[in-house]
Structure formats: C-alpha cells, structure tokens
C-alpha cells in the first residue's frame, strides 16, 4: 500500500490550471522536520523527473527549470499535506505526477533517495 495519496489530476486544455494535493494514506505516517516533500512526474516513454520540492523545517522551495514561474508548491504542516498549483499548463506537462518523501533535503533531485511514494495521479494537457 502506498504511504501517500495524490489527488486532483485530470484533463485540462493548454494554458489551463490544475491543483494537485498529497496527504498520508494512513494516520501513522509521519513527516519529520528534516524531510523534504516533493512532486515528481513521469511522462509516457520518459524517465521520472523532479518537479518541485518543499522542505518541512523551513518551507524552502525548489523547482525544475521547466516549471519555474508556472508551478508553485506549498505545504500545510498541520495536516501533513502538500499541494502543487500548476498554471499555464503545456502539452509537455502531461504525465503521471507522484508525491514523495525524502529524509535528506540535500538530495532532493534524486528520486532514489525518497523512501515513501504515492501511486500517482494522471495529468493530461490536451485540447
């Protein structure tokens, strides 16, 4: 069973917006102060890539160059929730989006360092 659950995927036209959310699948899942929570995505036929991350301790945010200025990541610490606001969506943003947790914020771009994942939510950008 995935430890995280993503919400909010769907079909949107180019230029449109979507907001994804992520929350623990069980009440026992804990996000620690040194963790970073992040969104990754995997498009058909491509490798999984880092999209955005937010550190739990001090709310520092990181973005892939391809989404800077269009996507915003945020967290609600009291709810152990993370969200991703996606604006000005493009066809190249079509992918399955995953939420994940990494106990080492310094390795935020390395998917292999994440120890908890969701099952993903599909985002399709098409007219």
GROMACS .gro file of N, CA, C and O in nm:
model
  508
    1UNK      N    1   0.084  -0.119   0.000
    1UNK     CA    2   0.000   0.000   0.000
    1UNK      C    3   0.088   0.124   0.000
    1UNK      O    4   0.184   0.135   0.075
    2UNK      N    5   0.056   0.219  -0.089
    2UNK     CA    6   0.131   0.342  -0.094
    2UNK      C    7   0.111   0.420   0.034
    2UNK      O    8   0.001   0.423   0.092
    3UNK      N    9   0.217   0.485   0.080
    3UNK     CA   10   0.211   0.561   0.204
    3UNK      C   11   0.154   0.701   0.185
    3UNK      O   12   0.117   0.766   0.283
    4UNK      N   13   0.149   0.745   0.062
    4UNK     CA   14   0.095   0.877   0.030
    4UNK      C   15  -0.012   0.864  -0.077
    4UNK      O   16  -0.009   0.770  -0.157
    5UNK      N   17  -0.105   0.956  -0.079
    5UNK     CA   18  -0.212   0.957  -0.178
    5UNK      C   19  -0.216   1.094  -0.244
    5UNK      O   20  -0.213   1.196  -0.175
    6UNK      N   21  -0.222   1.091  -0.378
    6UNK     CA   22  -0.232   1.215  -0.455
    6UNK      C   23  -0.377   1.236  -0.499
    6UNK      O   24  -0.450   1.140  -0.525
    7UNK      N   25  -0.414   1.360  -0.514
    7UNK     CA   26  -0.549   1.398  -0.558
    7UNK      C   27  -0.538   1.509  -0.662
    7UNK      O   28  -0.441   1.585  -0.663
    8UNK      N   29  -0.637   1.517  -0.749
    8UNK     CA   30  -0.652   1.637  -0.830
    8UNK      C   31  -0.610   1.628  -0.976
    8UNK      O   32  -0.619   1.727  -1.047
    9UNK      N   33  -0.567   1.513  -1.023
    9UNK     CA   34  -0.530   1.503  -1.163
    9UNK      C   35  -0.652   1.510  -1.253
    9UNK      O   36  -0.766   1.511  -1.207
   10UNK      N   37  -0.627   1.520  -1.383
   10UNK     CA   38  -0.737   1.525  -1.478
   10UNK      C   39  -0.694   1.576  -1.613
   10UNK      O   40  -0.575   1.586  -1.642
   11UNK      N   41  -0.793   1.608  -1.693
   11UNK     CA   42  -0.771   1.660  -1.828
   11UNK      C   43  -0.791   1.811  -1.828
   11UNK      O   44  -0.891   1.861  -1.776
   12UNK      N   45  -0.696   1.881  -1.887
   12UNK     CA   46  -0.705   2.026  -1.893
   12UNK      C   47  -0.652   2.074  -2.028
   12UNK      O   48  -0.564   2.009  -2.087
   13UNK      N   49  -0.704   2.184  -2.075
   13UNK     CA   50  -0.659   2.239  -2.203
   13UNK      C   51  -0.527   2.314  -2.186
   13UNK      O   52  -0.498   2.365  -2.077
   14UNK      N   53  -0.449   2.325  -2.291
   14UNK     CA   54  -0.326   2.405  -2.282
   14UNK      C   55  -0.357   2.546  -2.234
   14UNK      O   56  -0.455   2.607  -2.275
   15UNK      N   57  -0.272   2.595  -2.144
   15UNK     CA   58  -0.295   2.726  -2.083
   15UNK      C   59  -0.378   2.721  -1.957
   15UNK      O   60  -0.388   2.822  -1.886
   16UNK      N   61  -0.437   2.607  -1.928
   16UNK     CA   62  -0.522   2.594  -1.811
   16UNK      C   63  -0.444   2.566  -1.684
   16UNK      O   64  -0.321   2.564  -1.682
   17UNK      N   65  -0.518   2.544  -1.575
   17UNK     CA   66  -0.459   2.523  -1.443
   17UNK      C   67  -0.518   2.399  -1.377
   17UNK      O   68  -0.632   2.361  -1.403
   18UNK      N   69  -0.437   2.340  -1.291
   18UNK     CA   70  -0.479   2.230  -1.205
   18UNK      C   71  -0.407   2.244  -1.073
   18UNK      O   72  -0.296   2.297  -1.066
   19UNK      N   73  -0.470   2.193  -0.969
   19UNK     CA   74  -0.408   2.192  -0.837
   19UNK      C   75  -0.408   2.049  -0.787
   19UNK      O   76  -0.513   1.986  -0.776
   20UNK      N   77  -0.289   1.999  -0.759
   20UNK     CA   78  -0.273   1.865  -0.703
   20UNK      C   79  -0.254   1.874  -0.552
   20UNK      O   80  -0.199   1.973  -0.502
   21UNK      N   81  -0.297   1.770  -0.484
   21UNK     CA   82  -0.277   1.763  -0.340
   21UNK      C   83  -0.222   1.625  -0.303
   21UNK      O   84  -0.244   1.527  -0.376
   22UNK      N   85  -0.155   1.620  -0.191
   22UNK     CA   86  -0.094   1.495  -0.142
   22UNK      C   87  -0.110   1.489   0.009
   22UNK      O   88  -0.085   1.589   0.078
   23UNK      N   89  -0.150   1.374   0.057
   23UNK     CA   90  -0.164   1.356   0.201
   23UNK      C   91  -0.127   1.212   0.236
   23UNK      O   92  -0.132   1.123   0.150
   24UNK      N   93  -0.091   1.186   0.360
   24UNK     CA   94  -0.059   1.049   0.402
   24UNK      C   95  -0.179   0.957   0.385
   24UNK      O   96  -0.294   0.997   0.405
   25UNK      N   97  -0.150   0.833   0.349
   25UNK     CA   98  -0.256   0.734   0.330
   25UNK      C   99  -0.307   0.679   0.464
   25UNK      O  100  -0.418   0.628   0.471
   26UNK      N  101  -0.222   0.687   0.566
   26UNK     CA  102  -0.260   0.638   0.698
   26UNK      C  103  -0.223   0.742   0.803
   26UNK      O  104  -0.128   0.817   0.786
   27UNK      N  105  -0.297   0.745   0.913
   27UNK     CA  106  -0.268   0.844   1.019
   27UNK      C  107  -0.131   0.826   1.083
   27UNK      O  108  -0.077   0.919   1.142
   28UNK      N  109  -0.074   0.705   1.070
   28UNK     CA  110   0.053   0.678   1.136
   28UNK      C  111   0.173   0.733   1.059
   28UNK      O  112   0.285   0.735   1.110
   29UNK      N  113   0.151   0.780   0.936
   29UNK     CA  114   0.263   0.833   0.857
   29UNK      C  115   0.306   0.966   0.915
   29UNK      O  116   0.224   1.056   0.934
   30UNK      N  117   0.437   0.979   0.937
   30UNK     CA  118   0.490   1.100   0.999
   30UNK      C  119   0.586   1.170   0.904
   30UNK      O  120   0.672   1.105   0.842
   31UNK      N  121   0.574   1.299   0.891
   31UNK     CA  122   0.671   1.381   0.819
   31UNK      C  123   0.757   1.449   0.923
   31UNK      O  124   0.706   1.519   1.011
   32UNK      N  125   0.888   1.431   0.912
   32UNK     CA  126   0.982   1.481   1.011
   32UNK      C  127   1.040   1.615   0.968
   32UNK      O  128   1.039   1.651   0.851
   33UNK      N  129   1.096   1.685   1.064
   33UNK     CA  130   1.145   1.821   1.038
   33UNK      C  131   1.252   1.824   0.930
   33UNK      O  132   1.258   1.921   0.853
   34UNK      N  133   1.335   1.724   0.920
   34UNK     CA  134   1.443   1.723   0.820
   34UNK      C  135   1.400   1.673   0.682
   34UNK      O  136   1.481   1.670   0.590
   35UNK      N  137   1.275   1.635   0.669
   35UNK     CA  138   1.227   1.581   0.542
   35UNK      C  139   1.207   1.691   0.439
   35UNK      O  140   1.186   1.808   0.472
   36UNK      N  141   1.211   1.646   0.315
   36UNK     CA  142   1.162   1.729   0.206
   36UNK      C  143   1.051   1.650   0.137
   36UNK      O  144   1.064   1.530   0.115
   37UNK      N  145   0.943   1.718   0.108
   37UNK     CA  146   0.832   1.659   0.032
   37UNK      C  147   0.838   1.714  -0.110
   37UNK      O  148   0.860   1.834  -0.130
   38UNK      N  149   0.817   1.626  -0.207
   38UNK     CA  150   0.838   1.667  -0.344
   38UNK      C  151   0.736   1.605  -0.438
   38UNK      O  152   0.670   1.506  -0.405
   39UNK      N  153   0.726   1.666  -0.554
   39UNK     CA  154   0.649   1.612  -0.665
   39UNK      C  155   0.746   1.571  -0.776
   39UNK      O  156   0.836   1.647  -0.811
   40UNK      N  157   0.723   1.453  -0.827
   40UNK     CA  158   0.792   1.403  -0.945
   40UNK      C  159   0.687   1.375  -1.052
   40UNK      O  160   0.568   1.366  -1.023
   41UNK      N  161   0.732   1.357  -1.173
   41UNK     CA  162   0.639   1.319  -1.278
   41UNK      C  163   0.708   1.225  -1.376
   41UNK      O  164   0.831   1.227  -1.390
   42UNK      N  165   0.628   1.145  -1.442
   42UNK     CA  166   0.680   1.055  -1.543
   42UNK      C  167   0.586   1.058  -1.662
   42UNK      O  168   0.469   1.019  -1.653
   43UNK      N  169   0.640   1.105  -1.773
   43UNK     CA  170   0.564   1.110  -1.897
   43UNK      C  171   0.580   0.978  -1.972
   43UNK      O  172   0.677   0.905  -1.951
   44UNK      N  173   0.488   0.946  -2.061
   44UNK     CA  174   0.498   0.820  -2.136
   44UNK      C  175   0.631   0.809  -2.210
   44UNK      O  176   0.672   0.902  -2.281
   45UNK      N  177   0.701   0.700  -2.190
   45UNK     CA  178   0.827   0.676  -2.259
   45UNK      C  179   0.944   0.754  -2.205
   45UNK      O  180   1.054   0.749  -2.263
   46UNK      N  181   0.926   0.825  -2.095
   46UNK     CA  182   1.034   0.905  -2.039
   46UNK      C  183   1.064   0.862  -1.896
   46UNK      O  184   0.984   0.796  -1.832
   47UNK      N  185   1.181   0.904  -1.848
   47UNK     CA  186   1.217   0.874  -1.710
   47UNK      C  187   1.144   0.968  -1.615
   47UNK      O  188   1.104   1.079  -1.651
   48UNK      N  189   1.133   0.921  -1.493
   48UNK     CA  190   1.075   1.004  -1.389
   48UNK      C  191   1.165   1.125  -1.364
   48UNK      O  192   1.287   1.112  -1.363
   49UNK      N  193   1.105   1.242  -1.342
   49UNK     CA  194   1.184   1.362  -1.320
   49UNK      C  195   1.130   1.443  -1.202
   49UNK      O  196   1.008   1.444  -1.176
   50UNK      N  197   1.220   1.513  -1.137
   50UNK     CA  198   1.184   1.601  -1.026
   50UNK      C  199   1.109   1.722  -1.080
   50UNK      O  200   1.147   1.778  -1.184
   51UNK      N  201   1.004   1.762  -1.010
   51UNK     CA  202   0.925   1.878  -1.049
   51UNK      C  203   0.941   1.992  -0.949
   51UNK      O  204   0.977   2.104  -0.985
   52UNK      N  205   0.914   1.963  -0.822
   52UNK     CA  206   0.919   2.066  -0.719
   52UNK      C  207   0.930   2.000  -0.583
   52UNK      O  208   0.882   1.888  -0.564
   53UNK      N  209   0.992   2.071  -0.489
   53UNK     CA  210   1.005   2.019  -0.354
   53UNK      C  211   0.997   2.130  -0.251
   53UNK      O  212   1.028   2.246  -0.282
   54UNK      N  213   0.957   2.094  -0.129
   54UNK     CA  214   0.949   2.190  -0.020
   54UNK      C  215   1.003   2.125   0.107
   54UNK      O  216   0.962   2.014   0.143
   55UNK      N  217   1.094   2.195   0.175
   55UNK     CA  218   1.149   2.142   0.299
   55UNK      C  219   1.049   2.161   0.413
   55UNK      O  220   0.979   2.263   0.420
   56UNK      N  221   1.042   2.061   0.499
   56UNK     CA  222   0.941   2.067   0.605
   56UNK      C  223   0.979   2.164   0.717
   56UNK      O  224   0.894   2.230   0.774
   57UNK      N  225   1.108   2.175   0.744
   57UNK     CA  226   1.151   2.258   0.856
   57UNK      C  227   1.132   2.406   0.828
   57UNK      O  228   1.075   2.478   0.909
   58UNK      N  229   1.180   2.452   0.713
   58UNK     CA  230   1.180   2.597   0.691
   58UNK      C  231   1.109   2.640   0.562
   58UNK      O  232   1.124   2.754   0.518
   59UNK      N  233   1.033   2.547   0.504
   59UNK     CA  234   0.947   2.583   0.390
   59UNK      C  235   1.027   2.637   0.271
   59UNK      O  236   0.977   2.717   0.192
   60UNK      N  237   1.151   2.588   0.253
   60UNK     CA  238   1.230   2.628   0.136
   60UNK      C  239   1.183   2.548   0.015
   60UNK      O  240   1.159   2.428   0.026
   61UNK      N  241   1.173   2.616  -0.099
   61UNK     CA  242   1.115   2.553  -0.217
   61UNK      C  243   1.216   2.543  -0.331
   61UNK      O  244   1.299   2.631  -0.350
   62UNK      N  245   1.205   2.434  -0.405
   62UNK     CA  246   1.291   2.408  -0.519
   62UNK      C  247   1.203   2.371  -0.638
   62UNK      O  248   1.099   2.305  -0.621
   63UNK      N  249   1.247   2.410  -0.759
   63UNK     CA  250   1.170   2.382  -0.879
   63UNK      C  251   1.261   2.337  -0.992
   63UNK      O  252   1.375   2.382  -1.003
   64UNK      N  253   1.209   2.250  -1.076
   64UNK     CA  254   1.276   2.219  -1.201
   64UNK      C  255   1.268   2.342  -1.292
   64UNK      O  256   1.169   2.417  -1.287
   65UNK      N  257   1.369   2.361  -1.375
   65UNK     CA  258   1.371   2.478  -1.464
   65UNK      C  259   1.248   2.480  -1.555
   65UNK      O  260   1.196   2.587  -1.589
   66UNK      N  261   1.200   2.364  -1.593
   66UNK     CA  262   1.090   2.356  -1.688
   66UNK      C  263   0.956   2.406  -1.632
   66UNK      O  264   0.863   2.433  -1.708
   67UNK      N  265   0.947   2.417  -1.498
   67UNK     CA  266   0.819   2.458  -1.438
   67UNK      C  267   0.829   2.590  -1.361
   67UNK      O  268   0.727   2.640  -1.312
   68UNK      N  269   0.949   2.645  -1.350
   68UNK     CA  270   0.965   2.771  -1.276
   68UNK      C  271   0.878   2.880  -1.335
   68UNK      O  272   0.871   2.898  -1.456
   69UNK      N  273   0.811   2.953  -1.247
   69UNK     CA  274   0.723   3.059  -1.291
   69UNK      C  275   0.583   3.014  -1.327
   69UNK      O  276   0.493   3.097  -1.344
   70UNK      N  277   0.565   2.883  -1.338
   70UNK     CA  278   0.432   2.830  -1.373
   70UNK      C  279   0.373   2.746  -1.260
   70UNK      O  280   0.252   2.747  -1.238
   71UNK      N  281   0.458   2.672  -1.190
   71UNK     CA  282   0.413   2.584  -1.082
   71UNK      C  283   0.453   2.643  -0.948
   71UNK      O  284   0.559   2.705  -0.935
   72UNK      N  285   0.370   2.617  -0.847
   72UNK     CA  286   0.400   2.657  -0.711
   72UNK      C  287   0.371   2.541  -0.618
   72UNK      O  288   0.264   2.481  -0.625
   73UNK      N  289   0.468   2.512  -0.532
   73UNK     CA  290   0.449   2.406  -0.433
   73UNK      C  291   0.425   2.469  -0.298
   73UNK      O  292   0.478   2.576  -0.267
   74UNK      N  293   0.342   2.405  -0.218
   74UNK     CA  294   0.317   2.453  -0.083
   74UNK      C  295   0.287   2.338   0.011
   74UNK      O  296   0.268   2.224  -0.033
   75UNK      N  297   0.286   2.370   0.138
   75UNK     CA  298   0.256   2.266   0.238
   75UNK      C  299   0.163   2.321   0.344
   75UNK      O  300   0.160   2.442   0.369
   76UNK      N  301   0.088   2.232   0.406
   76UNK     CA  302   0.007   2.264   0.522
   76UNK      C  303   0.058   2.173   0.632
   76UNK      O  304   0.015   2.056   0.642
   77UNK      N  305   0.150   2.223   0.713
   77UNK     CA  306   0.219   2.138   0.809
   77UNK      C  307   0.122   2.071   0.907
   77UNK      O  308   0.138   1.955   0.942
   78UNK      N  309   0.022   2.142   0.950
   78UNK     CA  310  -0.072   2.089   1.049
   78UNK      C  311  -0.150   1.969   0.996
   78UNK      O  312  -0.200   1.887   1.073
   79UNK      N  313  -0.160   1.958   0.863
   79UNK     CA  314  -0.235   1.849   0.802
   79UNK      C  315  -0.143   1.749   0.733
   79UNK      O  316  -0.192   1.656   0.669
   80UNK      N  317  -0.012   1.768   0.743
   80UNK     CA  318   0.082   1.682   0.671
   80UNK      C  319   0.050   1.675   0.522
   80UNK      O  320   0.061   1.571   0.459
   81UNK      N  321   0.007   1.788   0.467
   81UNK     CA  322  -0.037   1.792   0.328
   81UNK      C  323   0.056   1.878   0.244
   81UNK      O  324   0.116   1.974   0.294
   82UNK      N  325   0.066   1.841   0.119
   82UNK     CA  326   0.146   1.915   0.022
   82UNK      C  327   0.060   1.938  -0.101
   82UNK      O  328  -0.021   1.852  -0.137
   83UNK      N  329   0.076   2.054  -0.163
   83UNK     CA  330  -0.001   2.080  -0.284
   83UNK      C  331   0.090   2.132  -0.395
   83UNK      O  332   0.202   2.174  -0.370
   84UNK      N  333   0.040   2.124  -0.517
   84UNK     CA  334   0.114   2.174  -0.633
   84UNK      C  335   0.015   2.248  -0.722
   84UNK      O  336  -0.074   2.186  -0.780
   85UNK      N  337   0.029   2.377  -0.729
   85UNK     CA  338  -0.054   2.459  -0.817
   85UNK      C  339   0.016   2.469  -0.951
   85UNK      O  340   0.131   2.516  -0.958
   86UNK      N  341  -0.053   2.426  -1.056
   86UNK     CA  342   0.006   2.423  -1.189
   86UNK      C  343  -0.072   2.518  -1.280
   86UNK      O  344  -0.191   2.495  -1.304
   87UNK      N  345  -0.005   2.621  -1.328
   87UNK     CA  346  -0.067   2.720  -1.417
   87UNK      C  347   0.002   2.717  -1.553
   87UNK      O  348   0.111   2.663  -1.568
   88UNK      N  349  -0.064   2.776  -1.650
   88UNK     CA  350  -0.009   2.784  -1.786
   88UNK      C  351   0.039   2.647  -1.833
   88UNK      O  352   0.150   2.633  -1.886
   89UNK      N  353  -0.044   2.548  -1.815
   89UNK     CA  354  -0.005   2.411  -1.848
   89UNK      C  355   0.019   2.395  -1.998
   89UNK      O  356  -0.050   2.456  -2.081
   90UNK      N  357   0.116   2.310  -2.029
   90UNK     CA  358   0.156   2.282  -2.166
   90UNK      C  359   0.143   2.133  -2.193
   90UNK      O  360   0.140   2.052  -2.099
   91UNK      N  361   0.140   2.097  -2.319
   91UNK     CA  362   0.129   1.956  -2.355
   91UNK      C  363   0.243   1.874  -2.293
   91UNK      O  364   0.223   1.759  -2.253
   92UNK      N  365   0.361   1.934  -2.283
   92UNK     CA  366   0.476   1.863  -2.226
   92UNK      C  367   0.461   1.836  -2.076
   92UNK      O  368   0.542   1.764  -2.018
   93UNK      N  369   0.362   1.896  -2.012
   93UNK     CA  370   0.337   1.868  -1.870
   93UNK      C  371   0.255   1.741  -1.851
   93UNK      O  372   0.234   1.698  -1.737
   94UNK      N  373   0.207   1.684  -1.958
   94UNK     CA  374   0.131   1.559  -1.949
   94UNK      C  375   0.217   1.448  -1.890
   94UNK      O  376   0.325   1.418  -1.942
   95UNK      N  377   0.169   1.390  -1.781
   95UNK     CA  378   0.247   1.288  -1.710
   95UNK      C  379   0.165   1.235  -1.594
   95UNK      O  380   0.060   1.290  -1.561
   96UNK      N  381   0.216   1.131  -1.534
   96UNK     CA  382   0.165   1.088  -1.403
   96UNK      C  383   0.250   1.159  -1.298
   96UNK      O  384   0.373   1.154  -1.303
   97UNK      N  385   0.184   1.224  -1.205
   97UNK     CA  386   0.251   1.301  -1.101
   97UNK      C  387   0.249   1.225  -0.970
   97UNK      O  388   0.143   1.176  -0.927
   98UNK      N  389   0.365   1.219  -0.907
   98UNK     CA  390   0.382   1.145  -0.783
   98UNK      C  391   0.427   1.238  -0.670
   98UNK      O  392   0.510   1.327  -0.692
   99UNK      N  393   0.376   1.212  -0.554
   99UNK     CA  394   0.420   1.279  -0.432
   99UNK      C  395   0.517   1.184  -0.361
   99UNK      O  396   0.495   1.061  -0.362
  100UNK      N  397   0.620   1.240  -0.296
  100UNK     CA  398   0.718   1.155  -0.231
  100UNK      C  399   0.786   1.227  -0.115
  100UNK      O  400   0.788   1.351  -0.111
  101UNK      N  401   0.846   1.146  -0.027
  101UNK     CA  402   0.916   1.200   0.091
  101UNK      C  403   1.060   1.152   0.093
  101UNK      O  404   1.089   1.034   0.077
  102UNK      N  405   1.151   1.246   0.120
  102UNK     CA  406   1.294   1.219   0.129
  102UNK      C  407   1.344   1.268   0.263
  102UNK      O  408   1.325   1.385   0.298
  103UNK      N  409   1.409   1.181   0.341
  103UNK     CA  410   1.459   1.226   0.472
  103UNK      C  411   1.585   1.313   0.464
  103UNK      O  412   1.632   1.362   0.568
  104UNK      N  413   1.639   1.333   0.343
  104UNK     CA  414   1.759   1.414   0.327
  104UNK      C  415   1.730   1.523   0.225
  104UNK      O  416   1.733   1.500   0.104
  105UNK      N  417   1.704   1.642   0.272
  105UNK     CA  418   1.664   1.751   0.183
  105UNK      C  419   1.773   1.788   0.083
  105UNK      O  420   1.744   1.845  -0.023
  106UNK      N  421   1.899   1.757   0.114
  106UNK     CA  422   2.009   1.796   0.025
  106UNK      C  423   2.009   1.714  -0.104
  106UNK      O  424   2.071   1.753  -0.203
  107UNK      N  425   1.943   1.601  -0.106
  107UNK     CA  426   1.941   1.514  -0.225
  107UNK      C  427   1.804   1.522  -0.293
  107UNK      O  428   1.756   1.423  -0.348
  108UNK      N  429   1.743   1.637  -0.290
  108UNK     CA  430   1.604   1.647  -0.332
  108UNK      C  431   1.580   1.610  -0.478
  108UNK      O  432   1.470   1.572  -0.515
  109UNK      N  433   1.681   1.620  -0.565
  109UNK     CA  434   1.659   1.587  -0.706
  109UNK      C  435   1.669   1.438  -0.736
  109UNK      O  436   1.631   1.394  -0.845
  110UNK      N  437   1.721   1.362  -0.643
  110UNK     CA  438   1.750   1.220  -0.666
  110UNK      C  439   1.633   1.134  -0.621
  110UNK      O  440   1.613   1.112  -0.501
  111UNK      N  441   1.557   1.083  -0.715
  111UNK     CA  442   1.440   1.003  -0.681
  111UNK      C  443   1.471   0.879  -0.600
  111UNK      O  444   1.386   0.832  -0.524
  112UNK      N  445   1.591   0.826  -0.616
  112UNK     CA  446   1.627   0.704  -0.543
  112UNK      C  447   1.643   0.727  -0.393
  112UNK      O  448   1.646   0.631  -0.315
  113UNK      N  449   1.650   0.852  -0.351
  113UNK     CA  450   1.666   0.884  -0.210
  113UNK      C  451   1.532   0.898  -0.137
  113UNK      O  452   1.529   0.912  -0.016
  114UNK      N  453   1.423   0.892  -0.210
  114UNK     CA  454   1.291   0.906  -0.149
  114UNK      C  455   1.244   0.771  -0.096
  114UNK      O  456   1.257   0.669  -0.165
  115UNK      N  457   1.189   0.770   0.025
  115UNK     CA  458   1.153   0.642   0.087
  115UNK      C  459   1.002   0.623   0.103
  115UNK      O  460   0.959   0.525   0.164
  116UNK      N  461   0.924   0.713   0.052
  116UNK     CA  462   0.779   0.696   0.057
  116UNK      C  463   0.721   0.764  -0.067
  116UNK      O  464   0.760   0.876  -0.101
  117UNK      N  465   0.629   0.694  -0.132
  117UNK     CA  466   0.570   0.742  -0.258
  117UNK      C  467   0.420   0.721  -0.258
  117UNK      O  468   0.367   0.634  -0.189
  118UNK      N  469   0.354   0.800  -0.340
  118UNK     CA  470   0.215   0.775  -0.370
  118UNK      C  471   0.203   0.693  -0.497
  118UNK      O  472   0.304   0.662  -0.563
  119UNK      N  473   0.082   0.658  -0.531
  119UNK     CA  474   0.058   0.578  -0.652
  119UNK      C  475   0.049   0.663  -0.777
  119UNK      O  476   0.052   0.610  -0.889
  120UNK      N  477   0.037   0.793  -0.761
  120UNK     CA  478   0.038   0.883  -0.875
  120UNK      C  479  -0.101   0.925  -0.917
  120UNK      O  480  -0.200   0.854  -0.896
  121UNK      N  481  -0.106   1.042  -0.980
  121UNK     CA  482  -0.230   1.093  -1.038
  121UNK      C  483  -0.199   1.144  -1.178
  121UNK      O  484  -0.097   1.212  -1.199
  122UNK      N  485  -0.285   1.112  -1.272
  122UNK     CA  486  -0.257   1.143  -1.411
  122UNK      C  487  -0.303   1.284  -1.447
  122UNK      O  488  -0.416   1.323  -1.417
  123UNK      N  489  -0.215   1.356  -1.513
  123UNK     CA  490  -0.247   1.490  -1.566
  123UNK      C  491  -0.230   1.485  -1.717
  123UNK      O  492  -0.123   1.448  -1.767
  124UNK      N  493  -0.334   1.521  -1.788
  124UNK     CA  494  -0.330   1.524  -1.934
  124UNK      C  495  -0.362   1.665  -1.981
  124UNK      O  496  -0.468   1.720  -1.946
  125UNK      N  497  -0.271   1.723  -2.057
  125UNK     CA  498  -0.291   1.857  -2.112
  125UNK      C  499  -0.313   1.843  -2.262
  125UNK      O  500  -0.223   1.806  -2.337
  126UNK      N  501  -0.437   1.869  -2.303
  126UNK     CA  502  -0.472   1.847  -2.443
  126UNK      C  503  -0.596   1.928  -2.478
  126UNK      O  504  -0.683   1.949  -2.393
  127UNK      N  505  -0.602   1.969  -2.603
  127UNK     CA  506  -0.721   2.039  -2.650
  127UNK      C  507  -0.815   1.940  -2.719
  127UNK      O  508  -0.922   1.979  -2.765
   0.00000   0.00000   0.00000
